PDB file of C-alpha atoms in Angstrom:
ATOM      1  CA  UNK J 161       0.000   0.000   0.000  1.00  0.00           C
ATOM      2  CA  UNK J 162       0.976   3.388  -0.590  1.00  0.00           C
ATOM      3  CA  UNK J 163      -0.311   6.286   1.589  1.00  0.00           C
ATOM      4  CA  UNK J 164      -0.273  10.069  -0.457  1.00  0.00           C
ATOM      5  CA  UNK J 165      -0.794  13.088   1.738  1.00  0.00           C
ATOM      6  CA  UNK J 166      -1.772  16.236  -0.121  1.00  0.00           C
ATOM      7  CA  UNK J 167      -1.148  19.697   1.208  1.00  0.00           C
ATOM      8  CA  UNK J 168      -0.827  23.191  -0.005  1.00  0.00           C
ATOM      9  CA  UNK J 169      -4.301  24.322  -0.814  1.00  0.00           C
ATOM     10  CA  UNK J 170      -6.487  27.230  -0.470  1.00  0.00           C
ATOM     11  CA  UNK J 171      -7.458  30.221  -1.830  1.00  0.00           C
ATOM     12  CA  UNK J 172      -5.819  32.517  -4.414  1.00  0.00           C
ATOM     13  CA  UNK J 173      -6.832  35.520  -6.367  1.00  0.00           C
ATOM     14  CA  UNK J 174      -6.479  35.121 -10.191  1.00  0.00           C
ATOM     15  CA  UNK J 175      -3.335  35.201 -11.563  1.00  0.00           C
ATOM     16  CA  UNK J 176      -1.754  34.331  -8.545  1.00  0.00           C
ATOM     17  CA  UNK J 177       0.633  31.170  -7.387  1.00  0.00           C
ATOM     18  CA  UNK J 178       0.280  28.047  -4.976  1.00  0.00           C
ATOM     19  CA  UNK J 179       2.198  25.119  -4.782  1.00  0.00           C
ATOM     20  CA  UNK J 180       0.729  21.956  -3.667  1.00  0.00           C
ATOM     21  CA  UNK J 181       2.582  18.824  -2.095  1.00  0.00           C
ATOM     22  CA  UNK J 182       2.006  15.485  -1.674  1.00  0.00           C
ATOM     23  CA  UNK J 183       3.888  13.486   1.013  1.00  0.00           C
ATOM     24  CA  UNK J 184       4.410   9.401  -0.215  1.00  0.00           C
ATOM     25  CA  UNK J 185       4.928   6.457   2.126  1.00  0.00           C
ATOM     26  CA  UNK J 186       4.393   2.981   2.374  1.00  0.00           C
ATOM     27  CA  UNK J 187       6.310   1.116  -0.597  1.00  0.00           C
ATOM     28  CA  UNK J 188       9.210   2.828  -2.023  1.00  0.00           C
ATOM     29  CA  UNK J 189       8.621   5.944  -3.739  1.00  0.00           C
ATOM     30  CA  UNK J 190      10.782   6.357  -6.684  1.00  0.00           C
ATOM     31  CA  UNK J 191       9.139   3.282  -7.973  1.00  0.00           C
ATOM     32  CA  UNK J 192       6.096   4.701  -8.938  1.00  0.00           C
ATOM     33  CA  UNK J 193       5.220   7.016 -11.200  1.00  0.00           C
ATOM     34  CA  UNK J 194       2.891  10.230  -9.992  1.00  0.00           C
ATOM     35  CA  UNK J 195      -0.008  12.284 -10.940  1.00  0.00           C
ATOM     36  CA  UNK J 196      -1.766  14.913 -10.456  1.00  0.00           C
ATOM     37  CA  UNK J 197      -5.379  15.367 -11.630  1.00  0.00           C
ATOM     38  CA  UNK J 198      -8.200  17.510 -10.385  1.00  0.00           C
ATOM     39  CA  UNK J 199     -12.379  17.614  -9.874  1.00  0.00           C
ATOM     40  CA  UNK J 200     -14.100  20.769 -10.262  1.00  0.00           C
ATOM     41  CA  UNK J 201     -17.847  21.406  -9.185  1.00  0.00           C
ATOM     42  CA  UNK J 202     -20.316  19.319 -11.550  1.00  0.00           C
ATOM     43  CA  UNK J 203     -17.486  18.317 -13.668  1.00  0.00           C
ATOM     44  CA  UNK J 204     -15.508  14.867 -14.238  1.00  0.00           C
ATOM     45  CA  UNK J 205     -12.240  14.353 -12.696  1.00  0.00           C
ATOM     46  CA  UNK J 206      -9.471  14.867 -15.199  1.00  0.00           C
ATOM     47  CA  UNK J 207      -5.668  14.465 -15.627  1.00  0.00           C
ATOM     48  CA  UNK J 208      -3.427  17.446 -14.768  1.00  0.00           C
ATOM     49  CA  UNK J 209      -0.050  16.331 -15.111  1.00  0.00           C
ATOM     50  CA  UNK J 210       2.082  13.201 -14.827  1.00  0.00           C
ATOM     51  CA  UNK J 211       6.154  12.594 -13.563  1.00  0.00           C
ATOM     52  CA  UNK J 212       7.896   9.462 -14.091  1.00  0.00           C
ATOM     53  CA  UNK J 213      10.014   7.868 -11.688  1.00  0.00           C
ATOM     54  CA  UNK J 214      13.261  10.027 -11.426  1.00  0.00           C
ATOM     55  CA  UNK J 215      11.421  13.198 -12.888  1.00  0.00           C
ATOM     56  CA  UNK J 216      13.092  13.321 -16.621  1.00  0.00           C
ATOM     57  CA  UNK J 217       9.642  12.970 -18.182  1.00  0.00           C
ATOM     58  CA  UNK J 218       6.027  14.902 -17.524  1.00  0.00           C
ATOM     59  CA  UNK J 219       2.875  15.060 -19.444  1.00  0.00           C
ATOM     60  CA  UNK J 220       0.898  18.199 -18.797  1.00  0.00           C
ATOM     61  CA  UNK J 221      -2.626  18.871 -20.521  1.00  0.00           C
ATOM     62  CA  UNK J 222      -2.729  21.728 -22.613  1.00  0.00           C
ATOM     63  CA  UNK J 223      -5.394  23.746 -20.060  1.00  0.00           C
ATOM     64  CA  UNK J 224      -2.243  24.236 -17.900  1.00  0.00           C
ATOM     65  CA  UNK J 225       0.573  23.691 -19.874  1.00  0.00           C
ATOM     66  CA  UNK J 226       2.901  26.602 -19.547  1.00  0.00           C
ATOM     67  CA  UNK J 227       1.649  27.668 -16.212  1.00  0.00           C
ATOM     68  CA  UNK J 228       1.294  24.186 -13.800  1.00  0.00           C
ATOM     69  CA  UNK J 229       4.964  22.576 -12.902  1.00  0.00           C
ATOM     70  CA  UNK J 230       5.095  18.985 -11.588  1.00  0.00           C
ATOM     71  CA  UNK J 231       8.207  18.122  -9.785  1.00  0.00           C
ATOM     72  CA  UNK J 232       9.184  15.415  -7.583  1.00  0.00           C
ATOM     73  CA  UNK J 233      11.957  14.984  -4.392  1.00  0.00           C
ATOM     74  CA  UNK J 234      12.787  11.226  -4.017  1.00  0.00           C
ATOM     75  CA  UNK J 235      14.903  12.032  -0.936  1.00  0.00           C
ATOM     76  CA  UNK J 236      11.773  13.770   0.421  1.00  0.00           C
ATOM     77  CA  UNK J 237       9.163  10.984  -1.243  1.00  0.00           C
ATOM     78  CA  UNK J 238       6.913  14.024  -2.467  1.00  0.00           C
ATOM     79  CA  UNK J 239       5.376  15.226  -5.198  1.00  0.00           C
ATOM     80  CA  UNK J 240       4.573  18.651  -6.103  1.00  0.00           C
ATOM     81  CA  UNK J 241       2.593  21.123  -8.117  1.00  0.00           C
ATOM     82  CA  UNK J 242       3.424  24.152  -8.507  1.00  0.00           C
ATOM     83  CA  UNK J 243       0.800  26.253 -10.251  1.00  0.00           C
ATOM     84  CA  UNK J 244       1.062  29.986 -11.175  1.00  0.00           C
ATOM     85  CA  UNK J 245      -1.062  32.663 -12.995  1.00  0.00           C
ATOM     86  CA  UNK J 246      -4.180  31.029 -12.149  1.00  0.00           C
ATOM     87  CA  UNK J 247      -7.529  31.451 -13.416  1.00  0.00           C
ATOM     88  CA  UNK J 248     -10.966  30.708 -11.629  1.00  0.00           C
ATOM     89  CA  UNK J 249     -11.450  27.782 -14.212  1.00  0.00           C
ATOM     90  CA  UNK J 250      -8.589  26.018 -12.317  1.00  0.00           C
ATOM     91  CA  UNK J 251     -10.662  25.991  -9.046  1.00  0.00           C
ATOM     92  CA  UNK J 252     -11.004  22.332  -8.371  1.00  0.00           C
ATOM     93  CA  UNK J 253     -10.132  19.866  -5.788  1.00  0.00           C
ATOM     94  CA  UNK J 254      -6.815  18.240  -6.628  1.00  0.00           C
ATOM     95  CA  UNK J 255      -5.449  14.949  -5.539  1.00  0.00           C
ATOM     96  CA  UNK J 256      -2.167  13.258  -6.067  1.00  0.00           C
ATOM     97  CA  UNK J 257      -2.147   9.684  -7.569  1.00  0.00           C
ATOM     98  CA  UNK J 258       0.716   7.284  -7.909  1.00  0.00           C
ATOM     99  CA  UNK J 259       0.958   4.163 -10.920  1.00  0.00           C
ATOM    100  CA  UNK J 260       3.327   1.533 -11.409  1.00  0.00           C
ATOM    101  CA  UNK J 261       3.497   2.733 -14.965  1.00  0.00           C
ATOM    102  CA  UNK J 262       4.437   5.943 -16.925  1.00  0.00           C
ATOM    103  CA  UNK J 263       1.953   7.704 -19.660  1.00  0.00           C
ATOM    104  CA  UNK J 264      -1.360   9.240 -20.133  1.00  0.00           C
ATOM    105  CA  UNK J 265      -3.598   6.367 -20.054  1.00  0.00           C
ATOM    106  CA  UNK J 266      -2.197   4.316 -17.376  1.00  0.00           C
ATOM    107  CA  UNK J 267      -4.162   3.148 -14.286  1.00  0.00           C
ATOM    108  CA  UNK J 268      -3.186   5.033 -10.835  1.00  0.00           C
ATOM    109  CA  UNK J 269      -3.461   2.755  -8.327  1.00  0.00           C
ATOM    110  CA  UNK J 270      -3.247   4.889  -4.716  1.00  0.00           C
ATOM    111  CA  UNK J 271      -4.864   7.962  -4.642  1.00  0.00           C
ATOM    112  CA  UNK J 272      -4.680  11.027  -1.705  1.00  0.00           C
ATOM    113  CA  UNK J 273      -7.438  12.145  -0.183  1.00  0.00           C
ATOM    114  CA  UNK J 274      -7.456  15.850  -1.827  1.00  0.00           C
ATOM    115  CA  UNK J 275      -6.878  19.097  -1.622  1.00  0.00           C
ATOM    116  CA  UNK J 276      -8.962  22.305  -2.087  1.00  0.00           C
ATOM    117  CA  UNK J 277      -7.821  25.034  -4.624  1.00  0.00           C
ATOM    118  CA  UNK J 278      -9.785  28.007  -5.041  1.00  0.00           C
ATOM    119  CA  UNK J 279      -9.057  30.402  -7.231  1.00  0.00           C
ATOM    120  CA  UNK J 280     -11.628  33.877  -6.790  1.00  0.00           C
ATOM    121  CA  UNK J 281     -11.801  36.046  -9.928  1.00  0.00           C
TER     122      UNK J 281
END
């Protein structure tokens, strides 16, 4: 079992930055990939952005490409998310997810609780 931890949420005005963690433990770390997806109000929970195992690879989707980062510490067995310039649209609750495999269609199999992001216009 992995356990995922997320943290770093709250509320932002538009345009501005947050950076959201999520702490790993259970099974070693660096042997799962990581995700980050999010659930707005009403809406379906989509994909946000992906790492692989030692970081040299991401996947973003385009609604935050260029403005989301996804970075990972293996020493520290987190995950993070840093988001800046952020728009009401990106108001959602975000959770963490971690997969034994790498790429956009693969099946997370631990998930984090959540985290709330709101982002007031």
């Amino acid at each position: 079992q992995v356990q995922l931890v997320e943290s770093g949420g709250g509320l932002v005005q538009a345009g501005g930055s947050l950076r959201l963690s999520c702490a790993a433990s259970g099974r070693p770390f660096n042997n799962y990939a990581m995700g980050w997806f999010r659930r707005a109000p009403g809406k379906e929970r989509e994909f946000v952005s992906a790492i692989s195992y030692a970081g040299g690879r991401t996947y973003y989707a385009a609604s935050v490409k260029g403005r989301f980062t996804i970075s990972r510490d293996n020493a520290k067995n987190t995950v993070y998310l840093q988001m800046n310039n952020l728009k009401s649209e990106d108001t959602a609750v975000y959770y963490c997810a971690a997969a034994l495999d790498f790429g956009l269609s693969v099946k997370y199999d631990y998930w984090g609780q959540g985290t709330q992001v709101t982002v007031s216009s």
